[in-house]
Amino acid sequence: MHGNSRLPASAQTGPHEHLSLLLDRHSRSVFRKPCADYNRVAFTESFERFQRLAPGAPLLLDSCCGVGESSFVLAGEFPDHYVIGVDQSASRLARRRSSGADRPPNLDLVRADVVDYWRLLHDAGVRLARHYLLYPNPWPKIGHLSRRWHGHPVFPAMLALGGVLECRSNWPIYLAEHCFAVQRLTQRPAVYQPYLPDRPITPFERKYLDSGHRLWRAVIDLA
């Protein structure tokens, strides 16, 4: 897996020309797709654990955490926060659970679709302290704009969760669009910069570094 990753191939040379129209449409409407029952159960059970184990602690969300490697690292870096890592793949999360690594006491790994999980957090009035979106699928084809998180109708609800939002990618166009979308919907300043981690915290970050890719990061305070 390591050292053989290709950069996203796309006909785009800059932010998508239809991004503004898509953002305006999503900001004027409410995303009404019903939440799946399993996501409601996962949210309720995980939120009850948070309230029972760390009432009042700052909440850190690691969205689309994959095997949960980043969630373990973040729980160690922010021991005063309660960290919830969410991924829709039970098999990916099971790999971390079966790895033998001791789970930090301030960490919960949850199997759920973040599209529903974000909305359930929002409906419950939850405000995040920190939110990580690490190496999301870039969907680099021009026709796939609506599959990128900033092009998805759930994006306004995700931004409403607040906190310090950190997004990383090896495709700078993705982060250019991400920053444009955040600034357009929140009027918060949003910039991205080259980023070289002290150590990789996700398998993708490790793979991209081993492949010689430049990495990029945006850290935006939505408080």
PDB file of C-alpha atoms in Angstrom:
ATOM      1  CA  MET A   1       0.000   0.000   0.000  1.00  0.00           C
ATOM      2  CA  HIS A   2       2.825   2.399   0.844  1.00  0.00           C
ATOM      3  CA  GLY A   3       4.657   4.521  -1.679  1.00  0.00           C
ATOM      4  CA  ASN A   4       2.550   3.734  -4.727  1.00  0.00           C
ATOM      5  CA  SER A   5      -0.274   6.256  -4.490  1.00  0.00           C
ATOM      6  CA  ARG A   6      -1.214   8.436  -7.462  1.00  0.00           C
ATOM      7  CA  LEU A   7      -2.339  12.028  -7.193  1.00  0.00           C
ATOM      8  CA  PRO A   8      -6.034  12.644  -7.946  1.00  0.00           C
ATOM      9  CA  ALA A   9      -6.527  12.976 -11.709  1.00  0.00           C
ATOM     10  CA  SER A  10      -8.969  15.680 -12.715  1.00  0.00           C
ATOM     11  CA  ALA A  11      -9.801  17.955 -15.617  1.00  0.00           C
ATOM     12  CA  GLN A  12     -10.314  20.726 -13.053  1.00  0.00           C
ATOM     13  CA  THR A  13      -7.545  23.288 -12.777  1.00  0.00           C
ATOM     14  CA  GLY A  14      -9.248  25.312 -10.035  1.00  0.00           C
ATOM     15  CA  PRO A  15     -12.431  25.415  -7.957  1.00  0.00           C
ATOM     16  CA  HIS A  16     -15.514  24.101  -9.733  1.00  0.00           C
ATOM     17  CA  GLU A  17     -17.403  26.777 -11.648  1.00  0.00           C
ATOM     18  CA  HIS A  18     -20.759  25.583 -10.284  1.00  0.00           C
ATOM     19  CA  LEU A  19     -19.762  25.471  -6.622  1.00  0.00           C
ATOM     20  CA  SER A  20     -21.271  28.872  -5.793  1.00  0.00           C
ATOM     21  CA  LEU A  21     -24.653  27.902  -7.246  1.00  0.00           C
ATOM     22  CA  LEU A  22     -24.637  24.604  -5.385  1.00  0.00           C
ATOM     23  CA  LEU A  23     -23.771  26.258  -2.074  1.00  0.00           C
ATOM     24  CA  ASP A  24     -26.484  28.878  -2.495  1.00  0.00           C
ATOM     25  CA  ARG A  25     -29.045  26.184  -3.240  1.00  0.00           C
ATOM     26  CA  HIS A  26     -28.087  24.137  -0.180  1.00  0.00           C
ATOM     27  CA  SER A  27     -28.052  27.185   2.093  1.00  0.00           C
ATOM     28  CA  ARG A  28     -31.631  28.048   1.119  1.00  0.00           C
ATOM     29  CA  SER A  29     -33.095  24.601   1.724  1.00  0.00           C
ATOM     30  CA  VAL A  30     -33.237  22.025   4.513  1.00  0.00           C
ATOM     31  CA  PHE A  31     -31.811  18.567   3.888  1.00  0.00           C
ATOM     32  CA  ARG A  32     -34.803  16.383   4.735  1.00  0.00           C
ATOM     33  CA  LYS A  33     -33.622  12.873   3.935  1.00  0.00           C
ATOM     34  CA  PRO A  34     -34.771  10.668   6.873  1.00  0.00           C
ATOM     35  CA  CYS A  35     -32.034   9.410   9.156  1.00  0.00           C
ATOM     36  CA  ALA A  36     -31.575   5.648   9.128  1.00  0.00           C
ATOM     37  CA  ASP A  37     -32.644   3.819  12.270  1.00  0.00           C
ATOM     38  CA  TYR A  38     -29.204   2.302  12.851  1.00  0.00           C
ATOM     39  CA  ASN A  39     -27.671   5.784  12.788  1.00  0.00           C
ATOM     40  CA  ARG A  40     -30.219   7.034  15.331  1.00  0.00           C
ATOM     41  CA  VAL A  41     -29.375   4.119  17.621  1.00  0.00           C
ATOM     42  CA  ALA A  42     -25.635   4.646  17.179  1.00  0.00           C
ATOM     43  CA  PHE A  43     -25.948   8.355  17.917  1.00  0.00           C
ATOM     44  CA  THR A  44     -28.159   7.870  20.973  1.00  0.00           C
ATOM     45  CA  GLU A  45     -25.926   5.213  22.497  1.00  0.00           C
ATOM     46  CA  SER A  46     -22.692   7.110  21.820  1.00  0.00           C
ATOM     47  CA  PHE A  47     -24.096  10.395  23.121  1.00  0.00           C
ATOM     48  CA  GLU A  48     -25.298   8.669  26.292  1.00  0.00           C
ATOM     49  CA  ARG A  49     -21.780   7.288  26.806  1.00  0.00           C
ATOM     50  CA  PHE A  50     -20.328  10.768  26.342  1.00  0.00           C
ATOM     51  CA  GLN A  51     -22.726  12.280  28.897  1.00  0.00           C
ATOM     52  CA  ARG A  52     -22.082   9.458  31.358  1.00  0.00           C
ATOM     53  CA  LEU A  53     -18.302   9.168  31.034  1.00  0.00           C
ATOM     54  CA  ALA A  54     -17.244  12.764  30.395  1.00  0.00           C
ATOM     55  CA  PRO A  55     -20.063  15.180  31.185  1.00  0.00           C
ATOM     56  CA  GLY A  56     -19.102  18.721  30.272  1.00  0.00           C
ATOM     57  CA  ALA A  57     -15.878  17.758  28.481  1.00  0.00           C
ATOM     58  CA  PRO A  58     -15.065  19.430  25.156  1.00  0.00           C
ATOM     59  CA  LEU A  59     -16.175  17.172  22.314  1.00  0.00           C
ATOM     60  CA  LEU A  60     -13.831  16.282  19.446  1.00  0.00           C
ATOM     61  CA  LEU A  61     -15.259  14.541  16.391  1.00  0.00           C
ATOM     62  CA  ASP A  62     -13.060  12.554  14.009  1.00  0.00           C
ATOM     63  CA  SER A  63     -15.325  12.099  10.987  1.00  0.00           C
ATOM     64  CA  CYS A  64     -14.808   9.235   8.534  1.00  0.00           C
ATOM     65  CA  CYS A  65     -12.053   7.936  10.793  1.00  0.00           C
ATOM     66  CA  GLY A  66     -11.504   4.676   8.885  1.00  0.00           C
ATOM     67  CA  VAL A  67      -9.620   2.213  11.069  1.00  0.00           C
ATOM     68  CA  GLY A  68      -9.532   4.785  13.877  1.00  0.00           C
ATOM     69  CA  GLU A  69      -5.776   5.372  13.942  1.00  0.00           C
ATOM     70  CA  SER A  70      -6.240   9.134  13.938  1.00  0.00           C
ATOM     71  CA  SER A  71      -8.879   8.890  16.667  1.00  0.00           C
ATOM     72  CA  PHE A  72      -6.405   7.099  18.957  1.00  0.00           C
ATOM     73  CA  VAL A  73      -3.751   9.750  18.282  1.00  0.00           C
ATOM     74  CA  LEU A  74      -6.159  12.649  18.834  1.00  0.00           C
ATOM     75  CA  ALA A  75      -7.410  11.146  22.089  1.00  0.00           C
ATOM     76  CA  GLY A  76      -3.809  11.154  23.302  1.00  0.00           C
ATOM     77  CA  GLU A  77      -3.115  14.685  22.068  1.00  0.00           C
ATOM     78  CA  PHE A  78      -6.284  16.077  23.671  1.00  0.00           C
ATOM     79  CA  PRO A  79      -6.681  14.120  26.937  1.00  0.00           C
ATOM     80  CA  ASP A  80      -9.136  16.690  28.317  1.00  0.00           C
ATOM     81  CA  HIS A  81     -11.452  16.206  25.306  1.00  0.00           C
ATOM     82  CA  TYR A  82     -13.878  13.369  24.673  1.00  0.00           C
ATOM     83  CA  VAL A  83     -13.111  11.974  21.226  1.00  0.00           C
ATOM     84  CA  ILE A  84     -15.688  10.278  19.020  1.00  0.00           C
ATOM     85  CA  GLY A  85     -14.413   8.618  15.859  1.00  0.00           C
ATOM     86  CA  VAL A  86     -17.162   7.849  13.358  1.00  0.00           C
ATOM     87  CA  ASP A  87     -16.982   5.633  10.287  1.00  0.00           C
ATOM     88  CA  GLN A  88     -19.683   3.807   8.348  1.00  0.00           C
ATOM     89  CA  SER A  89     -17.570   0.655   7.892  1.00  0.00           C
ATOM     90  CA  ALA A  90     -17.873  -1.881  10.696  1.00  0.00           C
ATOM     91  CA  SER A  91     -14.975  -3.892   9.243  1.00  0.00           C
ATOM     92  CA  ARG A  92     -12.588  -0.917   9.309  1.00  0.00           C
ATOM     93  CA  LEU A  93     -13.445  -0.116  12.907  1.00  0.00           C
ATOM     94  CA  ALA A  94     -13.129  -3.785  13.864  1.00  0.00           C
ATOM     95  CA  ARG A  95      -9.529  -3.779  12.672  1.00  0.00           C
ATOM     96  CA  ARG A  96      -8.636  -1.135  15.232  1.00  0.00           C
ATOM     97  CA  ARG A  97     -10.633  -2.848  17.976  1.00  0.00           C
ATOM     98  CA  SER A  98      -8.861  -6.155  17.303  1.00  0.00           C
ATOM     99  CA  SER A  99      -5.380  -4.653  16.944  1.00  0.00           C
ATOM    100  CA  GLY A 100      -4.602  -5.134  20.623  1.00  0.00           C
ATOM    101  CA  ALA A 101      -3.993  -1.435  21.224  1.00  0.00           C
ATOM    102  CA  ASP A 102      -5.440  -0.174  24.493  1.00  0.00           C
ATOM    103  CA  ARG A 103      -8.231   2.272  23.841  1.00  0.00           C
ATOM    104  CA  PRO A 104      -7.779   5.617  25.624  1.00  0.00           C
ATOM    105  CA  PRO A 105     -10.506   6.207  28.210  1.00  0.00           C
ATOM    106  CA  ASN A 106     -11.618   9.383  26.413  1.00  0.00           C
ATOM    107  CA  LEU A 107     -12.224   7.644  23.057  1.00  0.00           C
ATOM    108  CA  ASP A 108     -15.339   6.117  21.526  1.00  0.00           C
ATOM    109  CA  LEU A 109     -15.421   4.535  18.057  1.00  0.00           C
ATOM    110  CA  VAL A 110     -18.869   4.564  16.480  1.00  0.00           C
ATOM    111  CA  ARG A 111     -20.195   2.835  13.392  1.00  0.00           C
ATOM    112  CA  ALA A 112     -22.505   5.308  11.658  1.00  0.00           C
ATOM    113  CA  ASP A 113     -22.933   7.324   8.486  1.00  0.00           C
ATOM    114  CA  VAL A 114     -21.649  10.827   9.219  1.00  0.00           C
ATOM    115  CA  VAL A 115     -24.354  12.375   7.014  1.00  0.00           C
ATOM    116  CA  ASP A 116     -26.910  11.290   9.611  1.00  0.00           C
ATOM    117  CA  TYR A 117     -24.571  11.603  12.602  1.00  0.00           C
ATOM    118  CA  TRP A 118     -23.811  15.249  11.849  1.00  0.00           C
ATOM    119  CA  ARG A 119     -27.511  16.064  11.522  1.00  0.00           C
ATOM    120  CA  LEU A 120     -28.371  14.231  14.735  1.00  0.00           C
ATOM    121  CA  LEU A 121     -25.655  16.145  16.586  1.00  0.00           C
ATOM    122  CA  HIS A 122     -27.021  19.372  15.130  1.00  0.00           C
ATOM    123  CA  ASP A 123     -30.619  18.515  16.048  1.00  0.00           C
ATOM    124  CA  ALA A 124     -29.481  17.768  19.611  1.00  0.00           C
ATOM    125  CA  GLY A 125     -27.921  21.235  19.867  1.00  0.00           C
ATOM    126  CA  VAL A 126     -24.381  19.900  20.201  1.00  0.00           C
ATOM    127  CA  ARG A 127     -21.438  22.215  19.605  1.00  0.00           C
ATOM    128  CA  LEU A 128     -18.048  20.687  18.909  1.00  0.00           C
ATOM    129  CA  ALA A 129     -14.742  21.911  20.293  1.00  0.00           C
ATOM    130  CA  ARG A 130     -12.784  20.396  17.418  1.00  0.00           C
ATOM    131  CA  HIS A 131     -13.708  18.570  14.217  1.00  0.00           C
ATOM    132  CA  TYR A 132     -11.351  16.603  11.960  1.00  0.00           C
ATOM    133  CA  LEU A 133     -12.001  15.675   8.343  1.00  0.00           C
ATOM    134  CA  LEU A 134      -8.820  13.903   7.312  1.00  0.00           C
ATOM    135  CA  TYR A 135      -8.230  13.002   3.676  1.00  0.00           C
ATOM    136  CA  PRO A 136     -11.826  12.733   2.509  1.00  0.00           C
ATOM    137  CA  ASN A 137     -12.485  11.050  -0.808  1.00  0.00           C
ATOM    138  CA  PRO A 138     -11.779  13.909  -3.271  1.00  0.00           C
ATOM    139  CA  TRP A 139     -14.149  12.705  -6.015  1.00  0.00           C
ATOM    140  CA  PRO A 140     -11.940  14.538  -8.544  1.00  0.00           C
ATOM    141  CA  LYS A 141     -14.088  14.123 -11.660  1.00  0.00           C
ATOM    142  CA  ILE A 142     -15.845  17.343 -12.653  1.00  0.00           C
ATOM    143  CA  GLY A 143     -19.249  15.663 -12.526  1.00  0.00           C
ATOM    144  CA  HIS A 144     -18.704  14.501  -8.961  1.00  0.00           C
ATOM    145  CA  LEU A 145     -18.842  17.907  -7.255  1.00  0.00           C
ATOM    146  CA  SER A 146     -21.957  17.028  -5.250  1.00  0.00           C
ATOM    147  CA  ARG A 147     -20.168  13.989  -3.802  1.00  0.00           C
ATOM    148  CA  ARG A 148     -17.480  16.141  -2.189  1.00  0.00           C
ATOM    149  CA  TRP A 149     -18.413  17.137   1.359  1.00  0.00           C
ATOM    150  CA  HIS A 150     -18.580  20.856   0.560  1.00  0.00           C
ATOM    151  CA  GLY A 151     -20.903  20.041  -2.339  1.00  0.00           C
ATOM    152  CA  HIS A 152     -23.185  17.820  -0.291  1.00  0.00           C
ATOM    153  CA  PRO A 153     -26.489  19.202   1.058  1.00  0.00           C
ATOM    154  CA  VAL A 154     -25.439  18.199   4.597  1.00  0.00           C
ATOM    155  CA  PHE A 155     -22.503  20.645   4.573  1.00  0.00           C
ATOM    156  CA  PRO A 156     -24.395  23.600   6.159  1.00  0.00           C
ATOM    157  CA  ALA A 157     -25.484  21.386   9.069  1.00  0.00           C
ATOM    158  CA  MET A 158     -21.929  20.147   9.515  1.00  0.00           C
ATOM    159  CA  LEU A 159     -20.592  23.704   9.667  1.00  0.00           C
ATOM    160  CA  ALA A 160     -23.250  24.605  12.245  1.00  0.00           C
ATOM    161  CA  LEU A 161     -21.600  22.165  14.662  1.00  0.00           C
ATOM    162  CA  GLY A 162     -18.884  24.796  15.088  1.00  0.00           C
ATOM    163  CA  GLY A 163     -15.526  24.311  16.720  1.00  0.00           C
ATOM    164  CA  VAL A 164     -12.115  24.286  15.076  1.00  0.00           C
ATOM    165  CA  LEU A 165     -12.547  22.468  11.778  1.00  0.00           C
ATOM    166  CA  GLU A 166      -9.437  20.841  10.346  1.00  0.00           C
ATOM    167  CA  CYS A 167      -9.416  19.312   6.869  1.00  0.00           C
ATOM    168  CA  ARG A 168      -6.410  17.698   5.194  1.00  0.00           C
ATOM    169  CA  SER A 169      -5.945  16.528   1.610  1.00  0.00           C
ATOM    170  CA  ASN A 170      -3.298  15.750  -0.982  1.00  0.00           C
ATOM    171  CA  TRP A 171      -5.374  17.557  -3.642  1.00  0.00           C
ATOM    172  CA  PRO A 172      -5.123  21.342  -3.213  1.00  0.00           C
ATOM    173  CA  ILE A 173      -8.213  21.993  -5.361  1.00  0.00           C
ATOM    174  CA  TYR A 174     -10.295  20.121  -2.800  1.00  0.00           C
ATOM    175  CA  LEU A 175      -9.091  22.414  -0.035  1.00  0.00           C
ATOM    176  CA  ALA A 176      -9.487  25.510  -2.203  1.00  0.00           C
ATOM    177  CA  GLU A 177     -13.138  24.558  -2.692  1.00  0.00           C
ATOM    178  CA  HIS A 178     -13.523  23.625   0.974  1.00  0.00           C
ATOM    179  CA  CYS A 179     -12.234  27.021   2.111  1.00  0.00           C
ATOM    180  CA  PHE A 180     -14.365  28.851  -0.429  1.00  0.00           C
ATOM    181  CA  ALA A 181     -17.459  26.973   0.760  1.00  0.00           C
ATOM    182  CA  VAL A 182     -16.772  27.602   4.439  1.00  0.00           C
ATOM    183  CA  GLN A 183     -16.179  31.304   3.875  1.00  0.00           C
ATOM    184  CA  ARG A 184     -19.263  31.687   1.677  1.00  0.00           C
ATOM    185  CA  LEU A 185     -21.568  29.969   4.167  1.00  0.00           C
ATOM    186  CA  THR A 186     -20.122  31.296   7.442  1.00  0.00           C
ATOM    187  CA  GLN A 187     -18.266  34.511   6.524  1.00  0.00           C
ATOM    188  CA  ARG A 188     -15.329  33.130   8.482  1.00  0.00           C
ATOM    189  CA  PRO A 189     -11.829  33.552   7.057  1.00  0.00           C
ATOM    190  CA  ALA A 190     -10.659  30.265   5.571  1.00  0.00           C
ATOM    191  CA  VAL A 191      -7.270  29.506   4.058  1.00  0.00           C
ATOM    192  CA  TYR A 192      -5.287  26.378   3.331  1.00  0.00           C
ATOM    193  CA  GLN A 193      -1.545  25.872   3.479  1.00  0.00           C
ATOM    194  CA  PRO A 194       1.083  23.229   2.748  1.00  0.00           C
ATOM    195  CA  TYR A 195       1.392  20.838   5.650  1.00  0.00           C
ATOM    196  CA  LEU A 196       4.088  18.413   6.759  1.00  0.00           C
ATOM    197  CA  PRO A 197       3.095  16.407   9.845  1.00  0.00           C
ATOM    198  CA  ASP A 198       5.616  15.415  12.490  1.00  0.00           C
ATOM    199  CA  ARG A 199       4.244  11.908  12.073  1.00  0.00           C
ATOM    200  CA  PRO A 200       1.404  10.539   9.951  1.00  0.00           C
ATOM    201  CA  ILE A 201      -1.784   9.829  11.878  1.00  0.00           C
ATOM    202  CA  THR A 202      -3.838   8.038   9.216  1.00  0.00           C
ATOM    203  CA  PRO A 203      -2.949   5.253   6.777  1.00  0.00           C
ATOM    204  CA  PHE A 204      -3.679   7.627   3.872  1.00  0.00           C
ATOM    205  CA  GLU A 205      -1.412  10.318   5.300  1.00  0.00           C
ATOM    206  CA  ARG A 206       1.369   7.739   5.638  1.00  0.00           C
ATOM    207  CA  LYS A 207       0.777   6.439   2.110  1.00  0.00           C
ATOM    208  CA  TYR A 208       0.782   9.907   0.559  1.00  0.00           C
ATOM    209  CA  LEU A 209       3.965  10.901   2.354  1.00  0.00           C
ATOM    210  CA  ASP A 210       5.678   7.672   1.280  1.00  0.00           C
ATOM    211  CA  SER A 211       4.541   8.429  -2.288  1.00  0.00           C
ATOM    212  CA  GLY A 212       6.143  11.873  -2.206  1.00  0.00           C
ATOM    213  CA  HIS A 213       2.896  13.855  -2.307  1.00  0.00           C
ATOM    214  CA  ARG A 214       2.590  17.362  -0.955  1.00  0.00           C
ATOM    215  CA  LEU A 215      -0.028  17.577   1.762  1.00  0.00           C
ATOM    216  CA  TRP A 216      -2.357  20.493   2.471  1.00  0.00           C
ATOM    217  CA  ARG A 217      -4.329  21.577   5.509  1.00  0.00           C
ATOM    218  CA  ALA A 218      -7.030  24.081   6.413  1.00  0.00           C
ATOM    219  CA  VAL A 219      -7.703  24.907  10.060  1.00  0.00           C
ATOM    220  CA  ILE A 220     -10.772  27.122  10.461  1.00  0.00           C
ATOM    221  CA  ASP A 221     -12.252  28.408  13.701  1.00  0.00           C
ATOM    222  CA  LEU A 222     -16.046  28.207  13.459  1.00  0.00           C
ATOM    223  CA  ALA A 223     -16.625  29.156  17.101  1.00  0.00           C
TER     224      ALA A 223
END
